[in-house]
mmCIF file of C-alpha atoms in Angstrom:
data_model
loop_
_atom_site.group_PDB
_atom_site.id
_atom_site.type_symbol
_atom_site.label_atom_id
_atom_site.label_comp_id
_atom_site.label_asym_id
_atom_site.label_seq_id
_atom_site.Cartn_x
_atom_site.Cartn_y
_atom_site.Cartn_z
ATOM 1 C CA MET A 1 -0.184 0.163 -0.128
ATOM 2 C CA ARG A 2 0.669 3.410 -0.931
ATOM 3 C CA ILE A 3 2.043 6.357 1.274
ATOM 4 C CA ARG A 4 -1.011 9.102 0.875
ATOM 5 C CA HIS A 5 -1.149 12.283 2.709
ATOM 6 C CA GLY A 6 -2.805 12.709 6.144
ATOM 7 C CA THR A 7 -0.693 9.690 7.252
ATOM 8 C CA LYS A 8 1.606 8.998 9.876
ATOM 9 C CA ASP A 9 4.162 7.683 7.330
ATOM 10 C CA PHE A 10 3.247 10.824 5.052
ATOM 11 C CA ARG A 11 4.044 12.768 8.042
ATOM 12 C CA ARG A 12 7.519 10.601 8.581
ATOM 13 C CA THR A 13 8.302 10.297 4.947
ATOM 14 C CA ASN A 14 8.252 14.587 4.559
ATOM 15 C CA LEU A 15 9.739 15.234 7.767
ATOM 16 C CA ALA A 16 12.601 13.468 6.600
ATOM 17 C CA LEU A 17 12.540 14.643 2.583
ATOM 18 C CA PHE A 18 12.174 17.891 4.771
ATOM 19 C CA ALA A 19 15.830 17.454 6.637
ATOM 20 C CA ALA A 20 17.309 16.063 3.565
ATOM 21 C CA GLY A 21 16.509 18.801 0.883
ATOM 22 C CA PHE A 22 17.441 21.266 3.654
ATOM 23 C CA CYS A 23 20.737 19.342 4.446
ATOM 24 C CA ASN A 24 21.797 19.072 0.407
ATOM 25 C CA PHE A 25 20.717 22.708 -0.399
ATOM 26 C CA SER A 26 22.315 24.489 2.732
ATOM 27 C CA LEU A 27 25.113 22.711 2.077
ATOM 28 C CA MET A 28 25.189 23.543 -1.236
ATOM 29 C CA TYR A 29 25.010 27.052 -1.762
ATOM 30 C CA CYS A 30 26.053 28.765 1.698
ATOM 31 C CA VAL A 31 28.634 29.696 -0.537
ATOM 32 C CA GLN A 32 26.744 32.100 -2.855
ATOM 33 C CA PRO A 33 26.725 35.083 -0.661
ATOM 34 C CA LEU A 34 30.414 34.719 -0.098
ATOM 35 C CA MET A 35 31.381 35.179 -3.623
ATOM 36 C CA PRO A 36 31.892 38.846 -3.205
ATOM 37 C CA THR A 37 34.122 37.888 -0.421
ATOM 38 C CA PHE A 38 36.035 35.007 -2.000
ATOM 39 C CA SER A 39 36.943 38.195 -5.147
ATOM 40 C CA ALA A 40 38.625 40.487 -1.585
ATOM 41 C CA THR A 41 40.150 37.642 -0.069
ATOM 42 C CA PHE A 42 41.863 35.289 -2.418
ATOM 43 C CA GLY A 43 41.982 38.283 -5.649
ATOM 44 C CA VAL A 44 39.507 36.706 -8.154
ATOM 45 C CA HIS A 45 37.087 37.684 -10.721
ATOM 46 C CA PRO A 46 33.463 37.180 -10.614
ATOM 47 C CA ALA A 47 33.252 34.490 -12.535
ATOM 48 C CA GLU A 48 36.249 32.586 -11.327
ATOM 49 C CA ALA A 49 34.251 33.335 -7.744
ATOM 50 C CA SER A 50 31.219 31.515 -9.129
ATOM 51 C CA LEU A 51 33.389 28.287 -9.190
ATOM 52 C CA SER A 52 33.008 27.850 -5.709
ATOM 53 C CA LEU A 53 28.977 27.081 -6.694
ATOM 54 C CA SER A 54 29.433 25.967 -10.099
ATOM 55 C CA LEU A 55 32.297 23.529 -9.782
ATOM 56 C CA THR A 56 29.823 21.758 -7.253
ATOM 57 C CA THR A 57 26.958 21.695 -9.461
ATOM 58 C CA GLY A 58 28.425 20.539 -12.764
ATOM 59 C CA VAL A 59 30.228 17.233 -10.829
ATOM 60 C CA LEU A 60 26.922 16.558 -9.129
ATOM 61 C CA ALA A 61 25.497 16.783 -12.330
ATOM 62 C CA PHE A 62 27.394 14.454 -13.818
ATOM 63 C CA ALA A 63 27.164 12.281 -10.815
ATOM 64 C CA MET A 64 23.682 11.894 -10.407
ATOM 65 C CA LEU A 65 23.569 10.107 -13.575
ATOM 66 C CA VAL A 66 25.157 7.516 -11.533
ATOM 67 C CA CYS A 67 23.643 7.685 -8.625
ATOM 68 C CA GLY A 68 20.272 6.809 -9.931
ATOM 69 C CA ALA A 69 21.837 3.366 -11.005
ATOM 70 C CA LEU A 70 23.241 3.060 -7.919
ATOM 71 C CA SER A 71 20.645 3.792 -5.425
ATOM 72 C CA ASP A 72 18.671 1.103 -8.218
ATOM 73 C CA ALA A 73 21.133 -1.906 -6.448
ATOM 74 C CA ARG A 74 21.560 0.027 -2.918
ATOM 75 C CA GLY A 75 18.602 0.911 -2.341
ATOM 76 C CA ARG A 76 17.535 4.820 -1.809
ATOM 77 C CA LYS A 77 17.770 5.440 1.840
ATOM 78 C CA GLN A 78 21.258 3.869 1.816
ATOM 79 C CA VAL A 79 22.193 6.321 -1.064
ATOM 80 C CA MET A 80 20.840 9.672 0.558
ATOM 81 C CA LYS A 81 21.703 8.382 4.509
ATOM 82 C CA VAL A 82 25.977 8.151 3.244
ATOM 83 C CA SER A 83 25.428 11.311 0.576
ATOM 84 C CA LEU A 84 24.158 13.226 3.574
ATOM 85 C CA LEU A 85 26.926 12.670 6.113
ATOM 86 C CA ALA A 86 30.011 12.971 3.663
ATOM 87 C CA SER A 87 28.301 16.051 2.110
ATOM 88 C CA SER A 88 28.290 17.824 5.771
ATOM 89 C CA LEU A 89 31.685 16.410 6.657
ATOM 90 C CA LEU A 90 33.678 17.985 3.350
ATOM 91 C CA THR A 91 31.858 20.827 4.003
ATOM 92 C CA LEU A 92 33.643 20.913 8.150
ATOM 93 C CA VAL A 93 37.005 20.753 6.097
ATOM 94 C CA THR A 94 36.123 23.019 3.367
ATOM 95 C CA ALA A 95 36.157 25.968 6.106
ATOM 96 C CA LEU A 96 39.759 24.776 7.107
ATOM 97 C CA MET A 97 41.120 25.004 3.270
ATOM 98 C CA PRO A 98 43.933 27.689 3.497
ATOM 99 C CA SER A 99 43.884 28.173 -0.066
ATOM 100 C CA TRP A 100 41.502 29.125 -3.269
ATOM 101 C CA HIS A 101 42.316 26.309 -4.955
ATOM 102 C CA GLY A 102 41.631 24.162 -2.138
ATOM 103 C CA LEU A 103 38.626 25.458 -1.135
ATOM 104 C CA LEU A 104 37.825 24.640 -4.690
ATOM 105 C CA LEU A 105 38.836 21.296 -4.741
ATOM 106 C CA MET A 106 36.818 20.005 -1.953
ATOM 107 C CA ARG A 107 33.636 22.113 -3.007
ATOM 108 C CA THR A 108 34.562 19.747 -6.216
ATOM 109 C CA LEU A 109 34.523 16.539 -4.019
ATOM 110 C CA MET A 110 30.849 18.116 -2.913
ATOM 111 C CA GLY A 111 29.744 17.547 -6.041
ATOM 112 C CA LEU A 112 30.011 13.707 -5.839
ATOM 113 C CA SER A 113 28.604 13.758 -1.954
ATOM 114 C CA LEU A 114 25.579 15.697 -2.822
ATOM 115 C CA SER A 115 24.588 13.736 -5.699
ATOM 116 C CA GLY A 116 23.187 10.984 -3.407
ATOM 117 C CA VAL A 117 19.895 13.216 -2.712
ATOM 118 C CA PRO A 118 18.168 14.848 -5.653
ATOM 119 C CA ALA A 119 17.130 12.437 -8.048
ATOM 120 C CA VAL A 120 16.973 9.360 -5.924
ATOM 121 C CA ALA A 121 14.857 11.604 -3.274
ATOM 122 C CA MET A 122 12.302 11.855 -6.774
ATOM 123 C CA ALA A 123 12.667 8.236 -7.090
ATOM 124 C CA TYR A 124 11.802 7.733 -3.544
ATOM 125 C CA VAL A 125 8.627 9.784 -3.839
ATOM 126 C CA SER A 126 7.614 8.180 -7.480
ATOM 127 C CA GLU A 127 7.896 4.945 -6.064
ATOM 128 C CA GLU A 128 6.472 5.031 -2.638
ATOM 129 C CA MET A 129 3.917 7.889 -2.579
ATOM 130 C CA HIS A 130 0.322 7.448 -3.801
ATOM 131 C CA VAL A 131 -0.434 8.982 -7.168
ATOM 132 C CA ASP A 132 -2.939 11.794 -5.687
ATOM 133 C CA SER A 133 0.083 12.500 -2.911
ATOM 134 C CA VAL A 134 3.278 12.803 -5.269
ATOM 135 C CA GLY A 135 2.710 16.607 -6.130
ATOM 136 C CA LEU A 136 2.207 17.496 -2.388
ATOM 137 C CA ALA A 137 5.003 15.226 -1.376
ATOM 138 C CA MET A 138 7.270 16.899 -4.151
ATOM 139 C CA GLY A 139 6.203 19.829 -3.803
ATOM 140 C CA LEU A 140 7.327 19.566 0.435
ATOM 141 C CA PHE A 141 10.821 18.221 -0.683
ATOM 142 C CA ILE A 142 11.440 21.042 -2.733
ATOM 143 C CA GLY A 143 10.021 23.273 0.013
ATOM 144 C CA GLY A 144 13.101 21.858 2.492
ATOM 145 C CA SER A 145 15.185 22.581 -0.417
ATOM 146 C CA ALA A 146 14.184 26.326 -0.513
ATOM 147 C CA VAL A 147 14.665 26.513 3.275
ATOM 148 C CA GLY A 148 18.086 24.871 2.808
ATOM 149 C CA GLY A 149 18.974 27.026 0.562
ATOM 150 C CA MET A 150 17.547 30.127 2.384
ATOM 151 C CA GLY A 151 18.906 29.295 5.957
ATOM 152 C CA GLY A 152 22.537 28.432 4.060
ATOM 153 C CA ARG A 153 22.744 31.702 2.693
ATOM 154 C CA LEU A 154 21.543 33.614 5.324
ATOM 155 C CA LEU A 155 23.093 32.160 8.358
ATOM 156 C CA THR A 156 26.189 32.099 6.368
ATOM 157 C CA GLY A 157 25.598 36.319 5.350
ATOM 158 C CA VAL A 158 25.205 37.036 9.870
ATOM 159 C CA PHE A 159 28.358 34.436 10.713
ATOM 160 C CA THR A 160 30.289 36.008 8.109
ATOM 161 C CA ASP A 161 30.418 39.264 9.785
ATOM 162 C CA VAL A 162 30.251 38.071 13.789
ATOM 163 C CA PHE A 163 32.310 35.108 13.264
ATOM 164 C CA GLY A 164 34.273 35.079 9.879
ATOM 165 C CA TRP A 165 33.766 33.241 6.796
ATOM 166 C CA ARG A 166 35.652 30.002 7.593
ATOM 167 C CA ALA A 167 33.505 30.162 11.122
ATOM 168 C CA ALA A 168 30.528 30.709 9.113
ATOM 169 C CA ILE A 169 30.840 27.636 6.790
ATOM 170 C CA ALA A 170 31.769 25.368 9.429
ATOM 171 C CA CYS A 171 28.622 25.875 11.423
ATOM 172 C CA ILE A 172 26.612 25.307 8.003
ATOM 173 C CA GLY A 173 28.548 21.842 8.437
ATOM 174 C CA VAL A 174 27.059 21.198 12.004
ATOM 175 C CA ILE A 175 23.924 22.104 11.539
ATOM 176 C CA GLY A 176 24.117 19.820 7.944
ATOM 177 C CA LEU A 177 25.098 17.158 10.543
ATOM 178 C CA ALA A 178 22.158 17.369 12.542
ATOM 179 C CA ALA A 179 19.730 17.509 9.300
ATOM 180 C CA ALA A 180 21.273 14.425 8.305
ATOM 181 C CA LEU A 181 20.546 12.431 11.845
ATOM 182 C CA VAL A 182 16.692 14.045 11.600
ATOM 183 C CA PHE A 183 16.740 12.143 8.088
ATOM 184 C CA TRP A 184 18.097 8.713 9.500
ATOM 185 C CA ARG A 185 15.845 8.348 11.870
ATOM 186 C CA THR A 186 12.479 9.428 10.766
ATOM 187 C CA LEU A 187 12.521 7.864 6.821
ATOM 188 C CA PRO A 188 10.555 4.512 6.521
ATOM 189 C CA GLU A 189 12.544 1.972 4.739
ATOM 190 C CA SER A 190 11.173 1.486 1.046
ATOM 191 C CA ARG A 191 8.346 -1.019 0.576
ATOM 192 C CA HIS A 192 8.306 -0.974 -3.116
ATOM 193 C CA PHE A 193 11.912 -0.526 -3.877
ATOM 194 C CA GLN A 194 13.316 -3.829 -6.302
ATOM 195 C CA ALA A 195 16.482 -3.931 -6.380
ATOM 196 C CA ARG A 196 18.412 -4.247 -9.749
ATOM 197 C CA ARG A 197 21.839 -5.005 -10.541
ATOM 198 C CA LEU A 198 24.053 -2.301 -11.767
ATOM 199 C CA ARG A 199 25.228 -2.726 -15.253
ATOM 200 C CA ALA A 200 26.512 0.096 -17.524
ATOM 201 C CA GLY A 201 25.115 -0.812 -20.848
ATOM 202 C CA ALA A 202 21.685 -1.216 -19.416
ATOM 203 C CA LEU A 203 22.093 1.969 -17.932
ATOM 204 C CA ALA A 204 23.035 3.356 -21.517
ATOM 205 C CA ARG A 205 20.331 1.887 -23.301
ATOM 206 C CA THR A 206 18.186 3.026 -20.879
ATOM 207 C CA LEU A 207 18.895 6.818 -20.332
ATOM 208 C CA GLY A 208 19.081 5.874 -24.285
ATOM 209 C CA GLU A 209 15.442 5.136 -24.507
ATOM 210 C CA LEU A 210 14.124 8.098 -22.077
ATOM 211 C CA LEU A 211 16.072 10.603 -24.188
ATOM 212 C CA ARG A 212 13.827 10.037 -27.202
ATOM 213 C CA GLU A 213 11.012 10.614 -25.000
ATOM 214 C CA ARG A 214 10.105 14.082 -26.934
ATOM 215 C CA GLY A 215 8.015 15.236 -23.681
ATOM 216 C CA LEU A 216 11.207 14.222 -21.343
ATOM 217 C CA ARG A 217 13.343 15.701 -23.369
ATOM 218 C CA TRP A 218 11.834 19.243 -22.993
ATOM 219 C CA LEU A 219 11.546 19.086 -19.197
ATOM 220 C CA PHE A 220 14.971 18.388 -18.834
ATOM 221 C CA ILE A 221 15.252 21.634 -21.084
ATOM 222 C CA GLU A 222 13.225 23.278 -18.956
ATOM 223 C CA GLY A 223 15.348 22.268 -15.553
ATOM 224 C CA PHE A 224 18.397 23.775 -17.484
ATOM 225 C CA LEU A 225 16.640 27.450 -18.430
ATOM 226 C CA LEU A 226 14.657 27.891 -14.971
ATOM 227 C CA MET A 227 17.823 26.717 -12.810
ATOM 228 C CA GLY A 228 20.439 28.536 -14.860
ATOM 229 C CA THR A 229 18.025 32.022 -14.706
ATOM 230 C CA PHE A 230 17.345 31.145 -11.320
ATOM 231 C CA VAL A 231 21.298 30.780 -9.961
ATOM 232 C CA THR A 232 22.697 33.367 -12.249
ATOM 233 C CA LEU A 233 20.159 36.237 -11.037
ATOM 234 C CA TYR A 234 21.317 34.564 -7.432
ATOM 235 C CA ASN A 235 25.031 34.664 -7.865
ATOM 236 C CA TYR A 236 25.746 38.076 -9.211
ATOM 237 C CA ILE A 237 22.611 40.070 -6.778
ATOM 238 C CA GLY A 238 25.545 40.035 -3.764
ATOM 239 C CA TYR A 239 28.077 42.477 -5.776
ATOM 240 C CA ARG A 240 25.258 44.639 -6.838
ATOM 241 C CA LEU A 241 23.655 44.416 -3.387
ATOM 242 C CA LEU A 242 26.861 45.405 -1.660
ATOM 243 C CA ALA A 243 28.084 47.724 -3.947
ATOM 244 C CA PRO A 244 26.846 51.717 -4.000
ATOM 245 C CA PRO A 245 23.913 53.213 -3.721
ATOM 246 C CA TYR A 246 23.044 50.109 -1.482
ATOM 247 C CA SER A 247 26.311 48.815 -0.220
ATOM 248 C CA LEU A 248 24.936 46.063 2.073
ATOM 249 C CA SER A 249 26.827 44.224 4.882
ATOM 250 C CA VAL A 250 27.542 40.439 4.160
ATOM 251 C CA SER A 251 25.049 39.839 6.420
ATOM 252 C CA ALA A 252 22.618 42.378 5.255
ATOM 253 C CA GLU A 253 22.722 40.876 2.148
ATOM 254 C CA GLY A 254 22.649 37.427 3.860
ATOM 255 C CA ALA A 255 18.911 38.355 5.009
ATOM 256 C CA ILE A 256 17.902 39.730 1.366
ATOM 257 C CA PHE A 257 18.022 35.046 1.114
ATOM 258 C CA ALA A 258 14.656 35.053 3.430
ATOM 259 C CA VAL A 259 12.628 35.766 0.193
ATOM 260 C CA TYR A 260 13.412 31.907 -0.060
ATOM 261 C CA LEU A 261 10.554 31.351 1.766
ATOM 262 C CA VAL A 262 8.545 32.868 -1.230
ATOM 263 C CA GLY A 263 9.821 29.347 -2.794
ATOM 264 C CA ILE A 264 8.243 26.901 0.352
ATOM 265 C CA PHE A 265 4.745 28.305 -0.219
ATOM 266 C CA SER A 266 5.068 28.213 -4.101
ATOM 267 C CA SER A 267 6.473 24.971 -4.214
ATOM 268 C CA THR A 268 4.124 23.322 -2.352
ATOM 269 C CA TRP A 269 0.805 25.285 -3.307
ATOM 270 C CA MET A 270 1.770 25.085 -7.175
ATOM 271 C CA GLY A 271 2.668 21.331 -6.367
ATOM 272 C CA HIS A 272 -0.895 20.371 -5.391
ATOM 273 C CA VAL A 273 -2.552 22.833 -8.128
ATOM 274 C CA ALA A 274 -0.869 21.104 -10.934
ATOM 275 C CA ASN A 275 -1.499 18.007 -9.888
ATOM 276 C CA ARG A 276 -5.615 19.130 -9.827
ATOM 277 C CA MET A 277 -5.673 21.054 -12.896
ATOM 278 C CA GLY A 278 -3.063 19.896 -14.621
ATOM 279 C CA ARG A 279 0.492 20.672 -15.308
ATOM 280 C CA ARG A 280 -0.137 21.718 -19.270
ATOM 281 C CA LYS A 281 -2.563 23.952 -17.588
ATOM 282 C CA CYS A 282 -0.015 26.148 -14.988
ATOM 283 C CA PHE A 283 3.902 25.824 -16.194
ATOM 284 C CA TRP A 284 4.107 28.239 -19.065
ATOM 285 C CA SER A 285 3.179 30.599 -16.075
ATOM 286 C CA ALA A 286 6.415 29.982 -14.079
ATOM 287 C CA PHE A 287 8.047 31.517 -16.847
ATOM 288 C CA VAL A 288 6.322 34.357 -16.910
ATOM 289 C CA LEU A 289 6.785 35.206 -13.575
ATOM 290 C CA LEU A 290 10.468 35.164 -13.901
ATOM 291 C CA LEU A 291 10.213 37.649 -16.646
ATOM 292 C CA ALA A 292 7.703 40.440 -14.311
ATOM 293 C CA GLY A 293 10.480 39.659 -11.392
ATOM 294 C CA MET A 294 13.864 40.508 -13.548
ATOM 295 C CA GLY A 295 11.973 43.531 -14.776
ATOM 296 C CA LEU A 296 11.139 44.907 -11.418
ATOM 297 C CA MET A 297 14.927 43.700 -10.417
ATOM 298 C CA LEU A 298 15.863 46.149 -12.882
ATOM 299 C CA LEU A 299 14.507 49.263 -10.903
ATOM 300 C CA GLN A 300 16.630 51.586 -8.544
ATOM 301 C CA PRO A 301 14.848 50.935 -5.004
ATOM 302 C CA LEU A 302 15.582 48.114 -2.543
ATOM 303 C CA ALA A 303 12.286 47.588 -1.835
ATOM 304 C CA ALA A 304 11.959 46.993 -6.049
ATOM 305 C CA VAL A 305 15.243 44.948 -6.233
ATOM 306 C CA VAL A 306 13.807 42.352 -2.991
ATOM 307 C CA LEU A 307 9.911 42.362 -4.549
ATOM 308 C CA GLY A 308 11.588 41.534 -8.169
ATOM 309 C CA LEU A 309 13.421 38.648 -6.194
ATOM 310 C CA ALA A 310 10.435 37.281 -4.705
ATOM 311 C CA VAL A 311 8.459 37.298 -7.486
ATOM 312 C CA VAL A 312 11.940 35.518 -9.546
ATOM 313 C CA THR A 313 12.153 32.698 -6.510
ATOM 314 C CA PHE A 314 8.075 32.546 -6.298
ATOM 315 C CA GLY A 315 8.170 31.689 -10.386
ATOM 316 C CA PHE A 316 11.618 29.241 -10.257
ATOM 317 C CA PHE A 317 10.217 27.174 -7.842
ATOM 318 C CA ALA A 318 6.836 26.897 -9.078
ATOM 319 C CA GLY A 319 8.264 25.618 -12.474
ATOM 320 C CA HIS A 320 10.219 23.074 -10.923
ATOM 321 C CA SER A 321 8.198 21.606 -8.829
ATOM 322 C CA MET A 322 6.015 21.224 -11.616
ATOM 323 C CA ALA A 323 8.848 20.122 -13.779
ATOM 324 C CA ALA A 324 10.355 17.278 -11.076
ATOM 325 C CA SER A 325 6.721 16.168 -10.766
ATOM 326 C CA TRP A 326 5.897 15.692 -13.984
ATOM 327 C CA VAL A 327 8.956 13.492 -15.245
ATOM 328 C CA GLY A 328 7.981 10.946 -12.751
ATOM 329 C CA ARG A 329 4.421 10.922 -14.466
ATOM 330 C CA ARG A 330 5.973 11.324 -18.060
ATOM 331 C CA ALA A 331 8.781 8.176 -17.680
ATOM 332 C CA PRO A 332 6.886 5.044 -18.236
ATOM 333 C CA HIS A 333 9.891 3.239 -15.842
ATOM 334 C CA SER A 334 13.093 3.847 -14.859
ATOM 335 C CA LYS A 335 12.180 6.678 -13.138
ATOM 336 C CA ALA A 336 15.208 7.501 -10.985
ATOM 337 C CA GLN A 337 17.365 7.689 -14.470
ATOM 338 C CA ALA A 338 14.521 9.709 -15.565
ATOM 339 C CA SER A 339 14.966 12.335 -12.738
ATOM 340 C CA SER A 340 18.503 11.835 -12.434
ATOM 341 C CA LEU A 341 18.680 13.196 -16.478
ATOM 342 C CA TYR A 342 16.196 15.773 -15.273
ATOM 343 C CA LEU A 343 18.351 16.703 -12.595
ATOM 344 C CA PHE A 344 21.775 16.895 -14.747
ATOM 345 C CA ALA A 345 20.227 19.519 -17.333
ATOM 346 C CA TYR A 346 19.201 21.459 -13.813
ATOM 347 C CA TYR A 347 22.860 21.075 -12.356
ATOM 348 C CA MET A 348 24.674 21.656 -15.309
ATOM 349 C CA GLY A 349 22.139 24.937 -16.159
ATOM 350 C CA SER A 350 23.735 26.360 -13.212
ATOM 351 C CA SER A 351 27.374 25.285 -13.611
ATOM 352 C CA LEU A 352 27.278 26.868 -17.020
ATOM 353 C CA ALA A 353 25.008 29.741 -16.974
ATOM 354 C CA GLY A 354 26.331 30.795 -13.248
ATOM 355 C CA VAL A 355 29.583 31.278 -14.606
ATOM 356 C CA ALA A 356 28.405 33.030 -18.338
ATOM 357 C CA GLY A 357 26.582 35.163 -16.081
ATOM 358 C CA GLY A 358 29.955 36.749 -14.272
ATOM 359 C CA LEU A 359 30.808 37.718 -18.209
ATOM 360 C CA PHE A 360 27.715 39.946 -19.021
ATOM 361 C CA TRP A 361 28.443 41.050 -15.245
ATOM 362 C CA SER A 362 31.613 42.288 -15.695
ATOM 363 C CA ARG A 363 30.745 43.809 -19.274
ATOM 364 C CA ASP A 364 27.589 45.197 -18.654
ATOM 365 C CA GLY A 365 26.096 45.023 -14.907
ATOM 366 C CA TRP A 366 23.093 44.179 -13.776
ATOM 367 C CA LEU A 367 22.015 45.098 -16.976
ATOM 368 C CA GLY A 368 23.941 42.549 -18.365
ATOM 369 C CA VAL A 369 22.522 39.739 -16.739
ATOM 370 C CA THR A 370 19.112 40.499 -16.723
ATOM 371 C CA LEU A 371 19.321 40.360 -20.773
ATOM 372 C CA PHE A 372 21.488 37.108 -20.433
ATOM 373 C CA THR A 373 18.532 35.639 -17.991
ATOM 374 C CA ALA A 374 15.726 37.008 -20.291
ATOM 375 C CA VAL A 375 16.651 35.351 -23.057
ATOM 376 C CA LEU A 376 17.133 31.988 -20.893
ATOM 377 C CA THR A 377 13.443 33.111 -19.758
ATOM 378 C CA VAL A 378 11.853 33.405 -23.422
ATOM 379 C CA VAL A 379 13.458 30.045 -24.234
ATOM 380 C CA GLY A 380 11.808 28.097 -21.833
ATOM 381 C CA LEU A 381 8.277 30.234 -21.920
ATOM 382 C CA PHE A 382 8.730 28.911 -25.300
ATOM 383 C CA GLY A 383 9.492 25.471 -24.970
ATOM 384 C CA ALA A 384 6.690 25.559 -21.701
ATOM 385 C CA LEU A 385 3.961 26.209 -24.697
ATOM 386 C CA ARG A 386 5.929 23.268 -26.669
ATOM 387 C CA LEU A 387 4.109 20.705 -23.657
ATOM 388 C CA ILE A 388 1.157 21.667 -24.223
ATOM 389 C CA ALA A 389 1.106 20.292 -27.437
ATOM 390 C CA ILE A 390 2.898 16.981 -26.817
ATOM 391 C CA PRO A 391 0.010 14.232 -26.440
ATOM 392 C CA PRO A 392 -0.223 12.920 -22.869
ATOM 393 C CA LEU A 393 0.957 9.134 -22.374
ATOM 394 C CA ALA A 394 -1.259 6.948 -22.275
ATOM 395 C CA THR A 395 -2.973 5.849 -18.933
ATOM 396 C CA SER A 396 -3.160 3.015 -16.575
ATOM 397 C CA ARG A 397 -5.161 1.648 -14.113
ATOM 398 C CA ASN A 398 -2.335 2.637 -11.358
ATOM 399 C CA THR A 399 -1.963 6.143 -12.937
ATOM 400 C CA PRO A 400 -5.167 8.087 -12.464
ATOM 401 C CA ILE A 401 -5.693 11.205 -14.343
ATOM 402 C CA HIS A 402 -5.521 14.722 -13.184
ATOM 403 C CA GLY A 403 -6.413 17.598 -14.786
ATOM 404 C CA GLY A 404 -8.635 15.923 -17.593
ATOM 405 C CA ALA A 405 -5.122 14.560 -18.767
ATOM 406 C CA ALA A 406 -2.350 12.378 -17.492
ATOM 407 C CA GLN A 407 1.373 14.175 -17.417
#
């Protein structure tokens, strides 16, 4: 029997997945508000400072292609437990690195360790949750990711002003260990998981089959564009806010990331709405919101910039929640590999666009960053409209129709 909302197992599962998302994303993004600090401390260009995040997400993208298959052989919970523990310990080591290249090495290894959660958690939800609860469960997991992303950025900013950036990163590592312990103790064991041997040839064939599915291909592209836009804006907003006319402190800049709370609401709410109305009717709106938020962020008043960042955050998490659950619905089999491919594209967007955005920042400032991300978003809107025209997959007895059509 699959887990449904309103039950004890649903509450335990979502507490565990919330903790996993919090741990994973606080450790991943704690360096983002520190990029201007890295530029000043190590004398590196903004695009080079962005490598502290882009190397992590780039390695993460490739590693997840293997982690999904590894979890098929070893089990979902086991892979996620090891991932969370290793990532927390590597964060503690990162705080001790004396050189820029040593710090980048640790952040590269973080990409390997962090890869054991995102795709595997999506597969766990798809396997263990009743279809009526998948959208809500995925939204809550992404909500935990939003809290982690916000907490990692916000706390790092505050701790840096008080204790210095090394102590700030170490504190985030300790918080990650605590979240990993919560996950370890509360996630129910898999009931519908069936172990499969890890074979490279079979994995390659499976990935090829998934890439030939037209709807999935577009969803992978959408993940690249959503994350590329979002991370680029967040990477370089710090440079803008620390400079005149704002001249914010690192802690005040970090506090701006409290707008991530909007993402907690939008991912959960839009995931639930999309389950009822159908993703085709909702998905395009995420890109419209991104464009509207970027327009607000072009204005000079700090209030307009913060409001625009909140609108961008709402649109991003709404789009990601819908796309992530849609991948699980459209994949006829090998859901872990389908999730891995989606997240491969998603994090490659973070890695490639995040660095490219630094070149636009250096040349044209915030206007250059806005134009670059606006182009990505318009392409994403086109893709969302194309997805409306792609016929839904045939439904089965175990996959009820929501919103008038299968996803």
